[in-house]
Amino acid sequence: MNGLQLLGTGRCLPSRRVTNEDFARTLDTSDAWITERTGIRQRYFCAEGETAVSLAVGAARQALEDAGVQPGQVGLCIAATFTADRRTPALACEVQAALGLPQTTLCLDINAACTGFVAALETARCLLLGGQLAGPYALVLGAEKISSLLDFSDRSTCVLFGDGAGAAVVRLDPQAPWAAVFGTRGDGQVLHGGGPEDPYLAMDGRAVFRFAVETVPVCIRAVLDKAGLTLDAVDHLVLHQANSRIIHSIAKKLEQAPARFYENMQRYGNTSAASIPIALDEMRRAGQLCPGQTVLCAGFGAGLTWGGVLLRA
Ligand code: UT7
């Protein structure tokens, strides 16, 4: 079916760990509120000198090493991000320079917010299938420095997010199952930020919650239908890590045990496009994600956007 095989992963978190208790010292919030509503217990924020690029490079280096792929074999470097350090050049170009990827590598960023990594995987697959890339491997990144968009006096947003990067090295696998489903409900109000009039991230949390619980189960079923698979044929469900309650509600709608869905938002908060590749890397390094297994990844977030794809480990 010409799907993607996951050959290696990496992750990089910045150095400044901030716990819920740390927030409670300066904001009208509590560990109990944050933990009960979201599952989040701590997150990492960039310290002086740490950037979206430096996180991306750290994650990418690990992923190439894990995959046993040389920089010279990479034909595509694609970074999903909505918080790149600069508007231009693309973050992926700075990764190319730092890792010594060949000058024949296509490097680009995409912004689909928390759906970004899933969208980048589908983009990578299409470009690999197109046959015009100079190398058979794609380096797919999710890298975010969301702290640059946070209002640290707004308890309704700043406690939810974190900085970080995750990376995956993939190649085409004719035997791997594939299906991709995407959607967009254009809405500039529900979740937005980074503009001249709205420098900080702002959202209607309840509306995002409802949107996620409504669209993601339908998206997951659509991916499975397209691939001709049942949920039983999928070994792992790796969803965007925004909120544990969202994942549990999605599990309930799909009549699945919550334990089938990987969760790590307790350690990292919501790292947007980085959350799925960080999760894949944790699973792989813990021996939870084994060669030959099938993973369904699904993202959802600002746009509003959503998407789901399959991956062969
Ligand atoms: O990648 C996608 C990004 N977005 C998301 O994932 C957001 C999805 N939504 C959510 O996760 C939840 O809606 C939240 C965690 C954001 C909020 O949970 P909620 O149960 O929907 O709470 P709420 O927004 O209805 O607020 C309930 C109360 C409010 O106080 P009042 O008006 O009832 O007095 C808020 O002001 O909780 C208050 N509140 C807080 N209290 C303590 C909001 N933030 C905090 C906080 N600490 N950090």
Short mmCIF file of C-alpha atoms and ligand atoms in Angstrom, two decimals:
data_model
loop_
_atom_site.label_atom_id
_atom_site.label_comp_id
_atom_site.label_asym_id
_atom_site.label_seq_id
_atom_site.Cartn_x
_atom_site.Cartn_y
_atom_site.Cartn_z
CA MET A 1 0.00 0.00 0.00
CA ASN A 2 3.09 2.22 -0.11
CA GLY A 3 2.97 3.43 3.43
CA LEU A 4 5.75 4.82 5.59
CA GLN A 5 8.19 2.84 7.66
CA LEU A 6 9.48 4.49 10.81
CA LEU A 7 13.22 3.81 11.00
CA GLY A 8 14.35 6.04 13.83
CA THR A 9 13.17 8.67 16.27
CA GLY A 10 14.57 11.36 18.53
CA ARG A 11 13.43 14.02 20.96
CA CYS A 12 14.85 17.10 22.59
CA LEU A 13 13.38 19.03 25.49
CA PRO A 14 14.68 22.36 26.72
CA SER A 15 16.35 22.69 30.10
CA ARG A 16 13.90 24.74 32.17
CA ARG A 17 11.43 22.41 33.92
CA VAL A 18 8.37 24.15 35.34
CA THR A 19 6.00 22.20 37.58
CA ASN A 20 2.38 23.01 38.37
CA GLU A 21 3.53 24.03 41.85
CA ASP A 22 5.94 26.52 40.28
CA PHE A 23 3.00 28.14 38.45
CA ALA A 24 0.91 28.16 41.63
CA ARG A 25 3.52 30.38 43.28
CA THR A 26 2.88 33.24 40.82
CA LEU A 27 -0.62 32.59 39.45
CA ASP A 28 -4.08 31.97 40.89
CA THR A 29 -3.95 28.26 40.03
CA SER A 30 -3.15 24.95 41.70
CA ASP A 31 -1.56 21.61 40.96
CA ALA A 32 -4.96 20.01 41.65
CA TRP A 33 -6.79 22.19 39.08
CA ILE A 34 -4.22 21.66 36.32
CA THR A 35 -3.80 17.93 36.97
CA GLU A 36 -7.51 17.19 37.20
CA ARG A 37 -8.52 19.24 34.16
CA THR A 38 -5.62 18.30 31.88
CA GLY A 39 -3.39 15.54 33.25
CA ILE A 40 -0.40 17.90 32.93
CA ARG A 41 2.05 17.97 35.87
CA GLN A 42 5.08 19.71 34.40
CA ARG A 43 6.45 21.07 31.14
CA TYR A 44 9.78 22.38 29.80
CA PHE A 45 10.43 25.89 28.54
CA CYS A 46 13.42 27.19 26.62
CA ALA A 47 16.07 28.92 28.67
CA GLU A 48 18.39 31.62 27.32
CA GLY A 49 20.00 30.41 24.10
CA GLU A 50 17.57 27.54 23.49
CA THR A 51 15.50 27.90 20.32
CA ALA A 52 13.07 25.95 18.18
CA VAL A 53 16.01 25.29 15.84
CA SER A 54 18.31 24.03 18.60
CA LEU A 55 15.59 21.65 19.82
CA ALA A 56 14.89 20.46 16.27
CA VAL A 57 18.59 19.83 15.63
CA GLY A 58 18.91 17.83 18.87
CA ALA A 59 15.92 15.65 18.00
CA ALA A 60 16.96 15.22 14.36
CA ARG A 61 20.49 14.15 15.26
CA GLN A 62 19.14 11.42 17.55
CA ALA A 63 16.64 10.23 14.94
CA LEU A 64 19.29 9.84 12.23
CA GLU A 65 21.56 7.97 14.63
CA ASP A 66 18.68 5.72 15.76
CA ALA A 67 17.79 4.96 12.13
CA GLY A 68 21.41 4.35 11.12
CA VAL A 69 20.90 6.80 8.25
CA GLN A 70 23.70 9.10 7.11
CA PRO A 71 22.91 12.79 6.51
CA GLY A 72 23.88 12.30 2.86
CA GLN A 73 20.97 9.88 2.34
CA VAL A 74 18.27 12.37 3.33
CA GLY A 75 16.20 13.69 0.42
CA LEU A 76 13.64 15.66 2.42
CA CYS A 77 13.73 17.58 5.69
CA ILE A 78 10.30 18.80 6.67
CA ALA A 79 9.53 20.61 9.90
CA ALA A 80 6.06 21.08 11.33
CA THR A 81 5.96 24.18 13.52
CA PHE A 82 3.85 27.25 14.28
CA THR A 83 6.51 28.83 16.49
CA ALA A 84 9.65 28.93 14.33
CA ASP A 85 12.23 31.39 15.68
CA ARG A 86 12.12 33.41 12.49
CA ARG A 87 9.77 33.77 9.57
CA THR A 88 12.54 33.04 7.14
CA PRO A 89 14.58 30.99 6.44
CA ALA A 90 12.54 27.90 7.19
CA LEU A 91 13.56 26.11 10.37
CA ALA A 92 14.23 23.02 8.24
CA CYS A 93 16.95 24.93 6.35
CA GLU A 94 18.78 25.67 9.58
CA VAL A 95 18.54 21.98 10.48
CA GLN A 96 20.05 21.17 7.06
CA ALA A 97 23.05 23.39 7.80
CA ALA A 98 23.54 22.13 11.35
CA LEU A 99 23.39 18.45 10.39
CA GLY A 100 25.26 18.76 7.10
CA LEU A 101 22.38 17.41 5.02
CA PRO A 102 23.24 17.51 1.32
CA GLN A 103 22.47 20.60 -0.74
CA THR A 104 20.15 18.41 -2.80
CA THR A 105 17.78 18.04 0.18
CA LEU A 106 14.38 19.68 -0.10
CA CYS A 107 13.87 21.60 3.16
CA LEU A 108 10.60 23.23 4.15
CA ASP A 109 8.36 24.05 7.09
CA ILE A 110 4.65 23.53 7.33
CA ASN A 111 2.19 25.10 9.75
CA ALA A 112 -0.89 23.07 10.56
CA ALA A 113 -0.59 23.75 14.32
CA CYS A 114 -1.13 20.58 16.36
CA THR A 115 -2.03 18.63 13.20
CA GLY A 116 1.36 19.60 11.77
CA PHE A 117 3.33 16.41 12.31
CA VAL A 118 0.59 14.24 10.81
CA ALA A 119 0.32 16.61 7.82
CA ALA A 120 4.13 16.50 7.45
CA LEU A 121 4.09 12.69 7.33
CA GLU A 122 1.53 12.71 4.52
CA THR A 123 3.51 15.40 2.69
CA ALA A 124 6.68 13.34 3.08
CA ARG A 125 4.97 10.23 1.74
CA CYS A 126 3.66 12.07 -1.31
CA LEU A 127 7.06 13.62 -2.06
CA LEU A 128 8.85 10.29 -1.61
CA LEU A 129 6.31 8.62 -3.91
CA GLY A 130 6.78 11.39 -6.46
CA GLY A 131 10.25 10.03 -7.09
CA GLN A 132 12.02 13.37 -7.53
CA LEU A 133 13.83 13.65 -4.20
CA ALA A 134 17.59 13.14 -4.15
CA GLY A 135 17.55 10.61 -1.31
CA PRO A 136 15.21 7.82 -0.14
CA TYR A 137 14.87 9.00 3.46
CA ALA A 138 12.76 11.80 4.89
CA LEU A 139 13.50 13.55 8.16
CA VAL A 140 10.15 14.65 9.59
CA LEU A 141 10.25 17.04 12.54
CA GLY A 142 7.85 18.67 14.94
CA ALA A 143 9.53 21.56 16.78
CA GLU A 144 7.95 24.24 18.94
CA LYS A 145 8.96 27.09 21.19
CA ILE A 146 5.43 27.92 22.31
CA SER A 147 6.72 29.88 25.31
CA SER A 148 7.47 32.73 22.86
CA LEU A 149 3.68 33.13 22.38
CA LEU A 150 2.54 32.65 25.97
CA ASP A 151 1.15 35.33 28.27
CA PHE A 152 2.52 34.13 31.59
CA SER A 153 -0.13 36.10 33.46
CA ASP A 154 -3.00 34.22 31.72
CA ARG A 155 -3.63 31.07 33.75
CA SER A 156 -6.11 29.74 31.19
CA THR A 157 -3.37 29.21 28.56
CA CYS A 158 0.16 29.36 29.98
CA VAL A 159 -0.17 26.24 32.14
CA LEU A 160 -1.23 24.10 29.17
CA PHE A 161 1.73 24.35 26.81
CA GLY A 162 5.39 23.39 26.67
CA ASP A 163 8.40 23.65 24.34
CA GLY A 164 10.06 20.66 22.68
CA ALA A 165 10.94 18.83 19.50
CA GLY A 166 10.53 15.33 18.14
CA ALA A 167 11.91 13.77 14.97
CA ALA A 168 11.30 10.73 12.81
CA VAL A 169 13.25 9.21 9.93
CA VAL A 170 10.92 7.51 7.46
CA ARG A 171 11.05 5.85 4.06
CA LEU A 172 8.52 4.31 1.73
CA ASP A 173 7.57 0.73 2.45
CA PRO A 174 5.47 -0.98 -0.24
CA GLN A 175 4.14 -3.43 2.37
CA ALA A 176 3.17 -0.83 4.96
CA PRO A 177 -0.50 0.05 5.29
CA TRP A 178 -1.39 3.63 4.53
CA ALA A 179 -4.37 5.92 4.77
CA ALA A 180 -4.58 9.60 5.57
CA VAL A 181 -7.60 11.71 6.44
CA PHE A 182 -7.57 15.48 7.02
CA GLY A 183 -10.02 18.22 7.70
CA THR A 184 -10.21 21.95 8.32
CA ARG A 185 -12.88 24.13 9.83
CA GLY A 186 -11.50 27.60 9.18
CA ASP A 187 -11.98 29.65 12.34
CA GLY A 188 -9.69 32.46 13.41
CA GLN A 189 -11.26 32.93 16.83
CA VAL A 190 -11.34 29.63 18.70
CA LEU A 191 -7.56 29.25 18.92
CA HIS A 192 -5.20 31.96 17.67
CA GLY A 193 -2.15 34.10 18.41
CA GLY A 194 1.10 35.55 17.11
CA GLY A 195 -0.49 38.37 15.09
CA PRO A 196 -0.11 42.13 15.49
CA GLU A 197 -3.41 42.35 17.37
CA ASP A 198 -3.15 39.08 19.27
CA PRO A 199 0.53 38.56 20.16
CA TYR A 200 -0.28 35.87 22.73
CA LEU A 201 -1.93 32.51 22.29
CA ALA A 202 -5.62 32.74 23.16
CA MET A 203 -8.37 30.17 22.95
CA ASP A 204 -11.84 29.13 23.91
CA GLY A 205 -10.78 25.99 25.75
CA ARG A 206 -14.24 24.47 25.96
CA ALA A 207 -14.84 24.95 22.23
CA VAL A 208 -11.50 23.27 21.41
CA PHE A 209 -12.36 20.43 23.77
CA ARG A 210 -15.75 19.85 22.11
CA PHE A 211 -14.24 20.11 18.64
CA ALA A 212 -11.55 17.50 19.43
CA VAL A 213 -13.92 15.00 20.99
CA GLU A 214 -16.33 15.36 18.08
CA THR A 215 -13.90 15.21 15.13
CA VAL A 216 -11.06 12.91 16.19
CA PRO A 217 -13.07 9.67 16.67
CA VAL A 218 -14.69 10.22 13.24
CA CYS A 219 -11.24 10.87 11.74
CA ILE A 220 -9.80 7.70 13.30
CA ARG A 221 -12.66 5.59 11.98
CA ALA A 222 -12.25 7.15 8.52
CA VAL A 223 -8.51 6.30 8.47
CA LEU A 224 -9.27 2.70 9.39
CA ASP A 225 -12.08 2.42 6.81
CA LYS A 226 -9.80 3.78 4.07
CA ALA A 227 -7.08 1.27 4.97
CA GLY A 228 -9.55 -1.60 5.38
CA LEU A 229 -8.39 -2.18 8.94
CA THR A 230 -10.17 -2.52 12.26
CA LEU A 231 -9.02 -0.92 15.49
CA ASP A 232 -7.83 -4.36 16.63
CA ALA A 233 -5.28 -4.37 13.79
CA VAL A 234 -3.66 -1.22 15.15
CA ASP A 235 -1.05 -1.78 17.85
CA HIS A 236 -0.82 1.79 19.16
CA LEU A 237 -2.93 4.92 19.05
CA VAL A 238 -0.80 8.03 19.40
CA LEU A 239 -2.86 11.19 19.58
CA HIS A 240 -1.83 14.80 19.97
CA GLN A 241 -1.11 15.31 23.68
CA ALA A 242 -3.29 18.27 24.59
CA ASN A 243 -5.30 16.97 27.48
CA SER A 244 -5.76 13.59 29.12
CA ARG A 245 -9.53 14.16 29.40
CA ILE A 246 -9.76 14.70 25.64
CA ILE A 247 -7.97 11.40 25.02
CA HIS A 248 -10.20 9.56 27.49
CA SER A 249 -13.35 10.99 25.90
CA ILE A 250 -12.11 9.93 22.45
CA ALA A 251 -11.32 6.43 23.79
CA LYS A 252 -14.84 6.19 25.20
CA LYS A 253 -16.42 7.22 21.91
CA LEU A 254 -14.37 4.55 20.13
CA GLU A 255 -15.25 1.99 22.84
CA GLN A 256 -11.59 1.40 23.57
CA ALA A 257 -9.70 1.12 26.85
CA PRO A 258 -7.89 4.43 27.57
CA ALA A 259 -4.71 2.40 28.13
CA ARG A 260 -4.54 1.78 24.35
CA PHE A 261 -3.79 5.48 23.89
CA TYR A 262 -0.30 6.66 24.74
CA GLU A 263 -0.15 9.60 27.14
CA ASN A 264 2.80 11.77 28.12
CA MET A 265 1.25 15.23 28.55
CA GLN A 266 1.90 14.83 32.29
CA ARG A 267 5.64 15.29 31.59
CA TYR A 268 5.65 17.80 28.71
CA GLY A 269 2.32 19.65 28.53
CA ASN A 270 0.97 20.40 25.06
CA THR A 271 3.92 20.75 22.68
CA SER A 272 1.71 21.10 19.58
CA ALA A 273 3.37 19.65 16.45
CA ALA A 274 6.12 18.10 18.59
CA SER A 275 3.82 16.05 20.80
CA ILE A 276 3.31 13.03 18.52
CA PRO A 277 6.99 12.55 17.53
CA ILE A 278 8.07 13.00 21.16
CA ALA A 279 5.60 10.26 22.10
CA LEU A 280 6.82 7.97 19.30
CA ASP A 281 10.39 8.42 20.49
CA GLU A 282 9.53 7.64 24.11
CA MET A 283 7.65 4.52 23.04
CA ARG A 284 10.45 3.33 20.77
CA ARG A 285 13.19 3.86 23.35
CA ALA A 286 11.10 2.13 26.03
CA GLY A 287 10.70 -0.91 23.76
CA GLN A 288 6.94 -0.32 23.56
CA LEU A 289 6.97 0.33 19.83
CA CYS A 290 8.38 -2.73 18.08
CA PRO A 291 9.38 -3.36 14.46
CA GLY A 292 6.41 -4.43 12.33
CA GLN A 293 3.79 -2.82 14.54
CA THR A 294 1.14 -0.48 13.18
CA VAL A 295 0.56 2.94 14.73
CA LEU A 296 -2.32 5.30 14.12
CA CYS A 297 -1.37 8.94 14.72
CA ALA A 298 -3.99 11.67 14.96
CA GLY A 299 -3.62 15.39 15.52
CA PHE A 300 -6.07 18.25 16.08
CA GLY A 301 -5.79 21.90 16.89
CA ALA A 302 -5.75 25.47 15.65
CA GLY A 303 -7.22 26.10 12.24
CA LEU A 304 -9.27 24.33 13.27
CA THR A 305 -7.52 21.36 11.71
CA TRP A 306 -7.42 17.62 12.24
CA GLY A 307 -5.78 14.63 10.60
CA GLY A 308 -4.90 10.98 11.00
CA VAL A 309 -2.36 8.66 9.34
CA LEU A 310 -0.93 5.18 9.74
CA LEU A 311 2.73 4.32 10.31
CA ARG A 312 4.58 0.99 10.19
CA ALA A 313 7.21 0.75 12.95
O1 UT7 B 1 -3.78 21.69 21.02
C1 UT7 B 1 -5.08 22.10 21.29
C2 UT7 B 1 -4.97 23.20 22.33
N1 UT7 B 1 -6.09 23.40 23.17
C3 UT7 B 1 -6.55 22.51 24.07
O2 UT7 B 1 -6.18 21.40 24.17
C4 UT7 B 1 -7.64 23.01 24.99
C5 UT7 B 1 -8.76 22.06 25.17
N2 UT7 B 1 -9.53 22.46 26.31
C6 UT7 B 1 -9.18 22.13 27.56
O3 UT7 B 1 -8.22 21.42 27.74
C7 UT7 B 1 -10.02 22.63 28.70
O4 UT7 B 1 -11.15 23.32 28.19
C8 UT7 B 1 -9.22 23.55 29.64
C9 UT7 B 1 -8.22 22.71 30.42
C10 UT7 B 1 -8.50 24.63 28.85
C11 UT7 B 1 -10.15 24.22 30.64
O5 UT7 B 1 -10.91 23.26 31.34
P1 UT7 B 1 -12.47 23.48 31.52
O6 UT7 B 1 -12.93 22.39 32.37
O7 UT7 B 1 -13.08 23.61 30.16
O8 UT7 B 1 -12.52 24.83 32.32
P2 UT7 B 1 -13.17 26.23 31.91
O9 UT7 B 1 -12.41 26.87 30.82
O10 UT7 B 1 -14.64 26.07 31.73
O11 UT7 B 1 -12.91 27.06 33.24
C12 UT7 B 1 -13.48 26.66 34.49
C13 UT7 B 1 -12.98 27.62 35.56
C14 UT7 B 1 -13.12 29.09 35.16
O12 UT7 B 1 -13.49 29.81 36.30
P3 UT7 B 1 -15.02 30.25 36.53
O13 UT7 B 1 -15.35 31.12 35.36
O14 UT7 B 1 -15.80 28.97 36.58
O15 UT7 B 1 -14.95 30.97 37.84
C15 UT7 B 1 -11.71 29.48 34.77
O16 UT7 B 1 -11.47 30.86 34.98
O17 UT7 B 1 -11.57 27.40 35.78
C16 UT7 B 1 -10.89 28.66 35.73
N3 UT7 B 1 -9.52 28.43 35.27
C17 UT7 B 1 -8.53 28.09 36.12
N4 UT7 B 1 -8.52 27.88 37.45
C18 UT7 B 1 -7.35 27.52 38.00
C19 UT7 B 1 -9.01 28.50 34.02
N5 UT7 B 1 -7.70 28.21 34.04
C20 UT7 B 1 -7.38 27.96 35.33
C21 UT7 B 1 -6.18 27.58 35.97
N6 UT7 B 1 -6.23 27.38 37.31
N7 UT7 B 1 -5.02 27.42 35.33
#
